[in-house]
CSV table of C-alpha atoms in Angstrom, one decimal:
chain,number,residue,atom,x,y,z
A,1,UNK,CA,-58.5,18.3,54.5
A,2,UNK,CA,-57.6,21.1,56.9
A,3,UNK,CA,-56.7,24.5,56.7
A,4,UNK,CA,-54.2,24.9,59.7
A,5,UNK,CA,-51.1,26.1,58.7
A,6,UNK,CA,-47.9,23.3,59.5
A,7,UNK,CA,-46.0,24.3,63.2
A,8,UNK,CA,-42.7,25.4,63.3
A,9,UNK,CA,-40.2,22.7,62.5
A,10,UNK,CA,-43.3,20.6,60.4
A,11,UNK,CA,-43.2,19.8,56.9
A,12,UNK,CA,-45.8,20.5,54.6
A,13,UNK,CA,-45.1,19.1,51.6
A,14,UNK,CA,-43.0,20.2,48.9
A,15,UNK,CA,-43.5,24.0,50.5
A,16,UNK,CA,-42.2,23.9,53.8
A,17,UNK,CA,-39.0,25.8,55.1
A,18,UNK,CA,-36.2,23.8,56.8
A,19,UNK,CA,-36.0,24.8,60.4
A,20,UNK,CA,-32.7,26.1,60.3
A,21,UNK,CA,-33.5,28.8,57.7
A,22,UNK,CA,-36.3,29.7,59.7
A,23,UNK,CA,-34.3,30.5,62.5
A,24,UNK,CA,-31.7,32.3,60.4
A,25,UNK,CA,-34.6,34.6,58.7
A,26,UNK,CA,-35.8,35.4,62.4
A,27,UNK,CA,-32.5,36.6,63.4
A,28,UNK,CA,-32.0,38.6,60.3
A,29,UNK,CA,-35.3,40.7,60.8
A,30,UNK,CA,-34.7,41.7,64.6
A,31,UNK,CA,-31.1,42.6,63.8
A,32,UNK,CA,-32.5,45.0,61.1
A,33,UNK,CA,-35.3,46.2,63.1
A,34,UNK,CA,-32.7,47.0,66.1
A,35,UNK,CA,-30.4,49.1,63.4
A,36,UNK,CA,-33.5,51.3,62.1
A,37,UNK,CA,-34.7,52.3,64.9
A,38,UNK,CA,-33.8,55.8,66.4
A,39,UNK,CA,-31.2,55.7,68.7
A,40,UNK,CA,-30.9,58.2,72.0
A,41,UNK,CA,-27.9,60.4,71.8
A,42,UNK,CA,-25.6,60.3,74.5
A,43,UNK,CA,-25.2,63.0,77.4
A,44,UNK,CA,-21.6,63.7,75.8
A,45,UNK,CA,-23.2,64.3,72.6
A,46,UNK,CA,-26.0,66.3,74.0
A,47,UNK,CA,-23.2,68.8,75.9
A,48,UNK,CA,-21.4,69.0,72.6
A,49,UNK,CA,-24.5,69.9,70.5
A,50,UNK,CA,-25.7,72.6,73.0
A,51,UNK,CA,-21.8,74.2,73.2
A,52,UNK,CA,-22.5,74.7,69.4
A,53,UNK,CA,-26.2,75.8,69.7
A,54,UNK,CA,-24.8,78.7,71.9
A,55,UNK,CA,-22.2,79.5,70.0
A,56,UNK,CA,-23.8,80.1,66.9
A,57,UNK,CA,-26.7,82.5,68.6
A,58,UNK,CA,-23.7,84.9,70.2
A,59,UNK,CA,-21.8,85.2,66.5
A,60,UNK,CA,-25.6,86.0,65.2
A,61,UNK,CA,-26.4,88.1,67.8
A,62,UNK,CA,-23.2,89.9,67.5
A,63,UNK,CA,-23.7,90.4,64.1
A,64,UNK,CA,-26.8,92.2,64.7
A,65,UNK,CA,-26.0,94.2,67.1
A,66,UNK,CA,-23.0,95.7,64.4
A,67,UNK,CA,-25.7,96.2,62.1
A,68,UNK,CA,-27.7,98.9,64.7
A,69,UNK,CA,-30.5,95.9,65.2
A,70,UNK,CA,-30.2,95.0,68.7
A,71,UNK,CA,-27.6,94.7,71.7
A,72,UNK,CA,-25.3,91.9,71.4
A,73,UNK,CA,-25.9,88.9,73.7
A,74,UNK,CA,-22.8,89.1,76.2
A,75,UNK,CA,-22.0,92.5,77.4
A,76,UNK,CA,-19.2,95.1,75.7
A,77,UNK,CA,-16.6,96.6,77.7
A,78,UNK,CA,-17.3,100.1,78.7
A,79,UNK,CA,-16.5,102.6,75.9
A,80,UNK,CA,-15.1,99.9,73.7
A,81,UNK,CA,-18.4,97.8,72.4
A,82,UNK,CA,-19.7,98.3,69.6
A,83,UNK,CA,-23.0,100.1,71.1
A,84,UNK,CA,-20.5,102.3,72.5
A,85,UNK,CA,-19.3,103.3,69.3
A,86,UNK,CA,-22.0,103.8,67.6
A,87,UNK,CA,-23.3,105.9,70.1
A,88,UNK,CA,-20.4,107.8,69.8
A,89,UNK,CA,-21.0,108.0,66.0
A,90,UNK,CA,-24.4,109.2,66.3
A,91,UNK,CA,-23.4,112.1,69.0
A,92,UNK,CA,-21.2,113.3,66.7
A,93,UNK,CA,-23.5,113.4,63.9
A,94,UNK,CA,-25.7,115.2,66.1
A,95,UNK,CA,-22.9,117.4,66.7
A,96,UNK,CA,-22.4,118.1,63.3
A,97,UNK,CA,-26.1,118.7,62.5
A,98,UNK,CA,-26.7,121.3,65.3
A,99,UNK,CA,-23.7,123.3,63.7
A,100,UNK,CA,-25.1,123.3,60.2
A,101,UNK,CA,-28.9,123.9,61.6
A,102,UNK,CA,-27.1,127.1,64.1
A,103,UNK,CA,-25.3,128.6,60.9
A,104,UNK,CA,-28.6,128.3,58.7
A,105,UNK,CA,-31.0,129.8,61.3
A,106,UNK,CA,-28.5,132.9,61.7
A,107,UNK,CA,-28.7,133.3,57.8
A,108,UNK,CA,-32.1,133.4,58.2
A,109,UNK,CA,-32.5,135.8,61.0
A,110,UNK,CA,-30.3,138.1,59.2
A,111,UNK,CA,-32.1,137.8,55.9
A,112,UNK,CA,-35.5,138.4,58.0
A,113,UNK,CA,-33.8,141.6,59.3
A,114,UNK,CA,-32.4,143.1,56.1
A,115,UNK,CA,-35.3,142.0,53.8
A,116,UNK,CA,-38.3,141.0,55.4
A,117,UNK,CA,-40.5,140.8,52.1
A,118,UNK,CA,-37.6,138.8,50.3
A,119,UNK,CA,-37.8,136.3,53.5
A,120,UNK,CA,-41.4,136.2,53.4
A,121,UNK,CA,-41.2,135.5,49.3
A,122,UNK,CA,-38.5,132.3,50.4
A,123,UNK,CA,-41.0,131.1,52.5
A,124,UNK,CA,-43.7,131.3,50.2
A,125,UNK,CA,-42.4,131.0,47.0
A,126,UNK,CA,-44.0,134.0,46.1
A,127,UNK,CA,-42.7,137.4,45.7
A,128,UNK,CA,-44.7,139.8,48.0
A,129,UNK,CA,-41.7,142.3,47.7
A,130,UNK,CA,-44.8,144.7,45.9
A,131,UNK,CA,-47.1,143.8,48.3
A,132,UNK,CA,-44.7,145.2,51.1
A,133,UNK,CA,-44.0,148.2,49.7
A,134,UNK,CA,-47.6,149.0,48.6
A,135,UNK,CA,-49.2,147.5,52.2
A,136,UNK,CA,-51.3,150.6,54.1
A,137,UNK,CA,-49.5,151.6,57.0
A,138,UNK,CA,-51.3,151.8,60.4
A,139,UNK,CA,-52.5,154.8,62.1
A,140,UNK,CA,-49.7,157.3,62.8
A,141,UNK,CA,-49.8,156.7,67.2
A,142,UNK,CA,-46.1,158.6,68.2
A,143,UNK,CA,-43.5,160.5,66.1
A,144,UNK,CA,-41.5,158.4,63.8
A,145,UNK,CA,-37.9,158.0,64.8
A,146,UNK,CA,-36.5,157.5,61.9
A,147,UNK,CA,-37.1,158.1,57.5
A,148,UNK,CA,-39.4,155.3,56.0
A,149,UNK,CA,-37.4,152.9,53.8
A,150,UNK,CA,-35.9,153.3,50.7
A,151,UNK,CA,-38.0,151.5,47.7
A,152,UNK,CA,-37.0,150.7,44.1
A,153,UNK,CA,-36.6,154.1,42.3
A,154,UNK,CA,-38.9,153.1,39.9
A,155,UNK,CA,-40.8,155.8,37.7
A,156,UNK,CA,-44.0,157.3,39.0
A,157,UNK,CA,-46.6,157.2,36.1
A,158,UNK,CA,-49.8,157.9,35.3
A,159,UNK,CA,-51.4,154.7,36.6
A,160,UNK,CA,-49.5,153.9,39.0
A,161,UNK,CA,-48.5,157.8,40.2
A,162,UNK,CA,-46.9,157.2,43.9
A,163,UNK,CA,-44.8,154.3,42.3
A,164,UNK,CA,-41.3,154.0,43.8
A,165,UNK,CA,-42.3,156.3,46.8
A,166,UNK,CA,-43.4,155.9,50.4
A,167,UNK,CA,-46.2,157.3,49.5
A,168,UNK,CA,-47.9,154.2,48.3
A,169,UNK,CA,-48.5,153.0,51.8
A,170,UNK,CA,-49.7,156.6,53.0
A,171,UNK,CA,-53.6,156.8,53.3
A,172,UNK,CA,-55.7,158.0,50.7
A,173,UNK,CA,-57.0,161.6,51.4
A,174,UNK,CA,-59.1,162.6,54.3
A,175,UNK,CA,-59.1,159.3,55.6
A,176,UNK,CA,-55.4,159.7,56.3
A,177,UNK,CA,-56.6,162.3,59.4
A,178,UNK,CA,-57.6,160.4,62.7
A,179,UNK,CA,-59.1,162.0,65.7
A,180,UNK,CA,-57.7,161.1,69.3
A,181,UNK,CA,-60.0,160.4,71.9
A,182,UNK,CA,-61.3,163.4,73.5
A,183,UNK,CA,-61.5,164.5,76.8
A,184,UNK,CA,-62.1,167.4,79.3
A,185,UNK,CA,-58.5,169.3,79.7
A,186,UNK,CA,-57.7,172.4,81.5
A,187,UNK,CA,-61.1,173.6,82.5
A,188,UNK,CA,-62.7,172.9,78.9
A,189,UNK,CA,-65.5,169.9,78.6
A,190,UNK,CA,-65.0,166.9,76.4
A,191,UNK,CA,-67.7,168.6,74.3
A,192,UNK,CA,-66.2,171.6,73.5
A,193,UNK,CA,-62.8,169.7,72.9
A,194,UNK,CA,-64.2,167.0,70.8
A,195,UNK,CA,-66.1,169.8,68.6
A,196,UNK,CA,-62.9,171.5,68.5
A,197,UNK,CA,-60.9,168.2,67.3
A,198,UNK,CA,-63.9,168.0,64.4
A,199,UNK,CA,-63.3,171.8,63.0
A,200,UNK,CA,-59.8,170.9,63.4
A,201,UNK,CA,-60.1,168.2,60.8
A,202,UNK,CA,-62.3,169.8,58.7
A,203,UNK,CA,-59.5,173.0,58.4
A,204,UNK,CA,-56.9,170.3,57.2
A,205,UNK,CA,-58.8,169.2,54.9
A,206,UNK,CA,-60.4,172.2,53.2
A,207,UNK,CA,-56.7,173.9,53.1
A,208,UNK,CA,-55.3,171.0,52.1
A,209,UNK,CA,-57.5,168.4,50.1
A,210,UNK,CA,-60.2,170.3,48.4
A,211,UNK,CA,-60.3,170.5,44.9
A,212,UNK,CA,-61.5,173.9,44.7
A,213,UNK,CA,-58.3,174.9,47.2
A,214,UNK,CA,-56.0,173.1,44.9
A,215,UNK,CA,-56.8,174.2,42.2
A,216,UNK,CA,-56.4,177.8,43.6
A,217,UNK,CA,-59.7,178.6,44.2
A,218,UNK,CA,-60.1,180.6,47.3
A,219,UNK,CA,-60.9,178.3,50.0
A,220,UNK,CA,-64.0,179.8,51.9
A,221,UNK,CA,-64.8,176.8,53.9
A,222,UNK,CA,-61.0,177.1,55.5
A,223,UNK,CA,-61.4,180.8,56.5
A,224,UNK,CA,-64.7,180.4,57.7
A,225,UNK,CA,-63.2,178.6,60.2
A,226,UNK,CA,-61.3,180.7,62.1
A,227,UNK,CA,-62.2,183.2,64.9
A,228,UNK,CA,-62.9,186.2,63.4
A,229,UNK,CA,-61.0,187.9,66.7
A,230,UNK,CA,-57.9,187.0,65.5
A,231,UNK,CA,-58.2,189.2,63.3
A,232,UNK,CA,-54.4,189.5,62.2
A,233,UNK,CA,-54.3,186.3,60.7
A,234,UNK,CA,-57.7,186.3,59.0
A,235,UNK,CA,-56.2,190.1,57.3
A,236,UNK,CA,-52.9,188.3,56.3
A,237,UNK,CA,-54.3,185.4,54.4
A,238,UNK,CA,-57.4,187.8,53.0
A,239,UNK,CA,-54.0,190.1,51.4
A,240,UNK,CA,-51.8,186.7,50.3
A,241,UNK,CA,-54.9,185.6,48.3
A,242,UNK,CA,-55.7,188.2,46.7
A,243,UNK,CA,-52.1,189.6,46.2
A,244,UNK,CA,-49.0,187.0,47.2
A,245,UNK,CA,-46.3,187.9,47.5
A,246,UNK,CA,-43.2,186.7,49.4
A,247,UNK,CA,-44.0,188.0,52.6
A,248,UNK,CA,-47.9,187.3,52.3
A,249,UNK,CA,-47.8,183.5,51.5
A,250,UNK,CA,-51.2,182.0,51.2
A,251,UNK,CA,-49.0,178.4,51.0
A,252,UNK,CA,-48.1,178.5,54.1
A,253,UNK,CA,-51.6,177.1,55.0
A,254,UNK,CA,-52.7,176.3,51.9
A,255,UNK,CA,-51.6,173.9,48.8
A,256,UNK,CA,-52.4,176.0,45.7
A,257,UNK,CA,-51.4,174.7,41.9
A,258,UNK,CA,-51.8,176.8,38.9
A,259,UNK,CA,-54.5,174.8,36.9
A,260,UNK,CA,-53.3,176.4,33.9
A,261,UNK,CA,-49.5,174.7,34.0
A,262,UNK,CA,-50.1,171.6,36.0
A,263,UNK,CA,-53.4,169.3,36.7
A,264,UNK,CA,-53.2,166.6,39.7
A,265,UNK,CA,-53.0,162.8,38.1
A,266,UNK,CA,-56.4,161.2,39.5
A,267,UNK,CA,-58.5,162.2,42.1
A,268,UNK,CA,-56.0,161.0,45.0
A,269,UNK,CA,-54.0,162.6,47.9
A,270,UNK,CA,-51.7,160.7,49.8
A,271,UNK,CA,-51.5,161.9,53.2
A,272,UNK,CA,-49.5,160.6,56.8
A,273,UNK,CA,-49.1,162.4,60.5
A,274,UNK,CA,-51.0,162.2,63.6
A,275,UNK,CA,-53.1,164.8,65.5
A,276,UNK,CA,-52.6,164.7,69.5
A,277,UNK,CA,-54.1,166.9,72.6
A,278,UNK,CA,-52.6,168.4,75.4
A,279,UNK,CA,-53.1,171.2,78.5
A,280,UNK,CA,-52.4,174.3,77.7
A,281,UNK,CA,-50.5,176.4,79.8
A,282,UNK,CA,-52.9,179.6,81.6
A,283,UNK,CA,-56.1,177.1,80.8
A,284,UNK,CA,-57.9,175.1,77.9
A,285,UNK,CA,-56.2,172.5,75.8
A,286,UNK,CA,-54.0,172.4,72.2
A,287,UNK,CA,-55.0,170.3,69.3
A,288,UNK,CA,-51.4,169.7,67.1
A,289,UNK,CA,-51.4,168.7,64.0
A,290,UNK,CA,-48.5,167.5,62.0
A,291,UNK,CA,-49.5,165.7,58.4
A,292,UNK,CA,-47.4,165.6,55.4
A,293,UNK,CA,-49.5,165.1,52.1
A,294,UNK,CA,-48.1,164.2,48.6
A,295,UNK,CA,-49.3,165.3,45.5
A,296,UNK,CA,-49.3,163.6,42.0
A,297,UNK,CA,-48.9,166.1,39.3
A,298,UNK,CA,-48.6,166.1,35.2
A,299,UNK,CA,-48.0,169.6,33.1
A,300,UNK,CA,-51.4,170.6,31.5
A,301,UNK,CA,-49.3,170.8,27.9
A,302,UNK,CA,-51.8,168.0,25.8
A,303,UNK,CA,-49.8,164.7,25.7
A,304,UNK,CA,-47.7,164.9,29.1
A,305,UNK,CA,-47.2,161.7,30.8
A,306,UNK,CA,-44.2,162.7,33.2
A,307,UNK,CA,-45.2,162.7,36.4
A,308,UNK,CA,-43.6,164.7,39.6
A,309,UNK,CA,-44.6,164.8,43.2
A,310,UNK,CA,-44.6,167.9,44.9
A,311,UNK,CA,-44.5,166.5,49.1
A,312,UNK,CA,-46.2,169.3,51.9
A,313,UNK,CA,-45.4,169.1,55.4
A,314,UNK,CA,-47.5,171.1,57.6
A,315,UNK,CA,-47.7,171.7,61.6
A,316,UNK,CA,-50.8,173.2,63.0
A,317,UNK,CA,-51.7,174.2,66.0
A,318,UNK,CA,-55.1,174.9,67.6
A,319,UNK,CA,-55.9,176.7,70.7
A,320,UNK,CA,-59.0,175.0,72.2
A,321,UNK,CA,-60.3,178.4,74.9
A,322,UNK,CA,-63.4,178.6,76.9
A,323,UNK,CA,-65.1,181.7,75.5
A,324,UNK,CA,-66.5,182.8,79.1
A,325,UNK,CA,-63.4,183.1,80.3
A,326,UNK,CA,-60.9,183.7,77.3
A,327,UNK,CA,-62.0,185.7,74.5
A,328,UNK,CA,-62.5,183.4,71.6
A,329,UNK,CA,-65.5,183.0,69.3
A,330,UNK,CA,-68.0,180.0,69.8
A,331,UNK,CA,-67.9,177.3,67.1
A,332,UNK,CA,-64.5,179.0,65.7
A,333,UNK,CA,-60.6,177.9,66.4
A,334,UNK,CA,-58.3,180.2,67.1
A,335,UNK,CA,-54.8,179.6,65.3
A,336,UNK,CA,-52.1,180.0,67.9
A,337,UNK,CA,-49.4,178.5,65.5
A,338,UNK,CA,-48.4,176.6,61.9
A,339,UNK,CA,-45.7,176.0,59.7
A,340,UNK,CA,-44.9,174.2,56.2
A,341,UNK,CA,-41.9,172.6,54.6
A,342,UNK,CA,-41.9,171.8,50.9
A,343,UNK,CA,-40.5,169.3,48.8
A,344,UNK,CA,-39.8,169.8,44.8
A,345,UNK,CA,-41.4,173.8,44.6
A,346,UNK,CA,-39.9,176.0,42.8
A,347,UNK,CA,-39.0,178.5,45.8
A,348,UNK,CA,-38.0,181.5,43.8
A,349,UNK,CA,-41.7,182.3,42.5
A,350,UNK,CA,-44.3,184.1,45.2
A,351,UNK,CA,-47.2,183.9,43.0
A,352,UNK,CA,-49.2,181.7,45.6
A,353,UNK,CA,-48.9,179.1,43.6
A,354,UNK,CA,-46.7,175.4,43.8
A,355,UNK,CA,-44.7,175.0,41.1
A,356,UNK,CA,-43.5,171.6,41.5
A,357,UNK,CA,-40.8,170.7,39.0
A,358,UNK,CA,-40.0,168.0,35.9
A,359,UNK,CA,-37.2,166.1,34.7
A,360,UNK,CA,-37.3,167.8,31.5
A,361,UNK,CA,-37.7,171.9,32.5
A,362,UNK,CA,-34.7,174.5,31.8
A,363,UNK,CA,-33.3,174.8,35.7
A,364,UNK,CA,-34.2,178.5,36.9
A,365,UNK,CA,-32.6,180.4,39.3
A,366,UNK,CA,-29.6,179.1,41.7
A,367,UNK,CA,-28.6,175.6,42.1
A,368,UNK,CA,-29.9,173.4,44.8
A,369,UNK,CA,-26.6,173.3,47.5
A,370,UNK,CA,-26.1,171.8,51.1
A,371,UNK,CA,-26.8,168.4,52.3
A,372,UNK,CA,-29.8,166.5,50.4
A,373,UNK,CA,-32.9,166.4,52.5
A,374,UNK,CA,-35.7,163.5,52.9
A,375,UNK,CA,-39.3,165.1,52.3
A,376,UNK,CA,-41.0,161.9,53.5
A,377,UNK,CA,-39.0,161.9,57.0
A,378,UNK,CA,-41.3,162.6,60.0
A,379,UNK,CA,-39.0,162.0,62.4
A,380,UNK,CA,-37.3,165.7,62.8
A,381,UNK,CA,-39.3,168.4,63.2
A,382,UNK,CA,-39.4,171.4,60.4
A,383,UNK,CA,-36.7,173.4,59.7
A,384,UNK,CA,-37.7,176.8,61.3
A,385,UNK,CA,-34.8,178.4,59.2
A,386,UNK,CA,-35.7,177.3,55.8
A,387,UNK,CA,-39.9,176.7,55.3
A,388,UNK,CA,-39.6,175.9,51.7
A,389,UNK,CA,-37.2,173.3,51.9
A,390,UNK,CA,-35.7,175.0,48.6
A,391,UNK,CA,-32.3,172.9,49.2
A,392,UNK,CA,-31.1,169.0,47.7
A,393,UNK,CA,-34.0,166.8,47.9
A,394,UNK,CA,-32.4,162.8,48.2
A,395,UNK,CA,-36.3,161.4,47.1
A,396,UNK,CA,-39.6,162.7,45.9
């Protein structure tokens, strides 16, 4: 029996196909083969399809470009695109912006000028206003040219006694008097000048910082300081020690209080000024010295808590001679000038005493009249027509 399969057009028995359905099945599977299979586009349909491609990337790309993204794909007209307007837009934003930021950095110039410490508080977010005020001063170098600044007028008391005054930024004491630099001048060595700058220092301090001279002790150290040659002065402070009187003033280079109506409150002096050198005229050198020192002071009643400044203002000046040729004593200084102003003294008692004055005492003697004066101004020198300063006082 064999296995090959009948030819086309053979019968095999009961199984075969008739030839003509054969043939009709071959023609039906090539026709469906030729309709499946993928058919090439044509070059119409191709240009069509790429029109659309193109045209669908400019409307995105447009579209962008309106959103700030990118440029749009065909070029604006100039000054009409949209690039162009929002360039525009953003100019004038910028425009707008540099207004604001110009009127917000004069406000805060002008805040900087009028109130530094506020400013610096803004800044911060702290309030350093306190700090300002209370901040030490540097060295006094040239003569102020104008009063220190107003603070809050806030009560002076016992803890905090310079409180509310310019005061609080003066140095404490002795360390408040600086020496310049010295140097040979008008036919006297740097020695002798700087020695002289020294006992200069050490007079200001004895006459005006020692306890035992403020208390009204008599001040021994001070006197023993100056030449015994001149001897005029030495008699006139020897008599307004021992017996003061209007005309014999011991404060005129002294600060004196009565211990037995007024004690200082603490142990601290505020003092401010500067102490320069010059030629003197005819040979030698002058040492001036212009300080102002403020003192804290409560009544000695048991119980007192007010407190009142009393504010001195002295101008010294030192003659600096070379004893070979001039006759001055070695190791002494010869006073060729001073002066005082004071602030809050009771100028109607010559006892030799300051009697600054409270809030609470029975007025005594004439009103205060004429324009108020600043005790804490520097800038002008003394008034040569009124030493005590006995008119208004705007401040102590």
């Amino acid at each position: 029996m064999s296995d090959k399969p009948p030819s086309p057009g053979q019968s095999s028995g009961d199984d075969a196909l008739p030839d003509e359905v054969w043939e009709r099945f071959v023609r039906d599977n090539e026709r469906d083969i030729r309709s499946s299979a993928p058919k090439e586009p044509s070059a119409r349909a191709r240009m069509v399809t790429d029109r659309l491609r193109k045209e669908q990337e400019a409307a995105e790309s447009a579209a962008r470009a309106r959103k700030g993204r990118r440029a749009p794909a065909e070029p604006e007209g100039w000054r009409t695109g949209p690039a162009w307007q929002e360039m525009n837009g953003r100019a004038g934003r910028r425009r707008r912006m540099w207004g604001v930021l110009g009127i917000l950095v004069a406000a805060a110039v002008l805040l900087v000028a009028l109130n530094p410490s506020r400013a610096l508080s803004l800044l911060t977010g702290e309030d350093r206003s306190e700090d300002t005020a209370t901040a030490p001063l540097p060295a006094e170098t040239a003569t102020p040219t104008a009063a220190p600044p107003s603070f809050d007028p806030e009560r002076a008391t016992l803890k905090e006694p310079f409180r509310g005054s310019p005061a609080m930024q003066y140095a404490d004491g002795a360390a408040g008097i600086e020496l310049p630099e010295a140097t040979a001048m008008g036919g006297v060595s740097k020695d002798r000048v700087a020695k002289a700058l020294a006992a200069t220092r050490t007079l200001l301090i004895e006459s005006n910082l020692s306890p035992t001279t403020l208390r009204g002790e008599r001040p021994e150290t001070a006197l023993g300081l100056i030449d015994p040659l001149e001897k005029d002065t030495v008699d006139h402070f020897t008599t307004a020690l021992a017996k003061p009187d209007k005309e014999h003033d011991p404060l005129t280079l002294f600060s004196r209080f009565d211990p037995r109506k007024v004690v200082p409150v603490g142990n601290v002096v505020k003092t401010r000024g500067m102490m320069t050198l010059s030629k003197r005229p005819g040979g030698g050198a002058t040492v001036h010295a212009d300080y102002t020192f403020v003192y804290p002071l409560v009544k000695a009643a048991p119980g007192s808590t007010e407190v009142a400044r009393t504010i001195v203002r002295r101008t010294l000046d030192v003659a600096v001679l070379d004893p070979s040729v001039n006759r001055a004593t070695e190791g002494k200084l010869w006073i060729a000038a001073y002066d005082v102003e004071i602030g809050n003294t009771d100028c109607d008692t010559h006892d030799g005493y300051l009697h600054p004055e409270f809030a609470d005492d029975t007025p005594m003697g004439p009103s205060p009249s004429g324009p108020a004066s600043d005790p804490y101004d520097r800038s002008k020198p003394l008034d040569q027509g009124n030493p005590g300063n006995c008119g208004l006082l705007s401040r102590t």
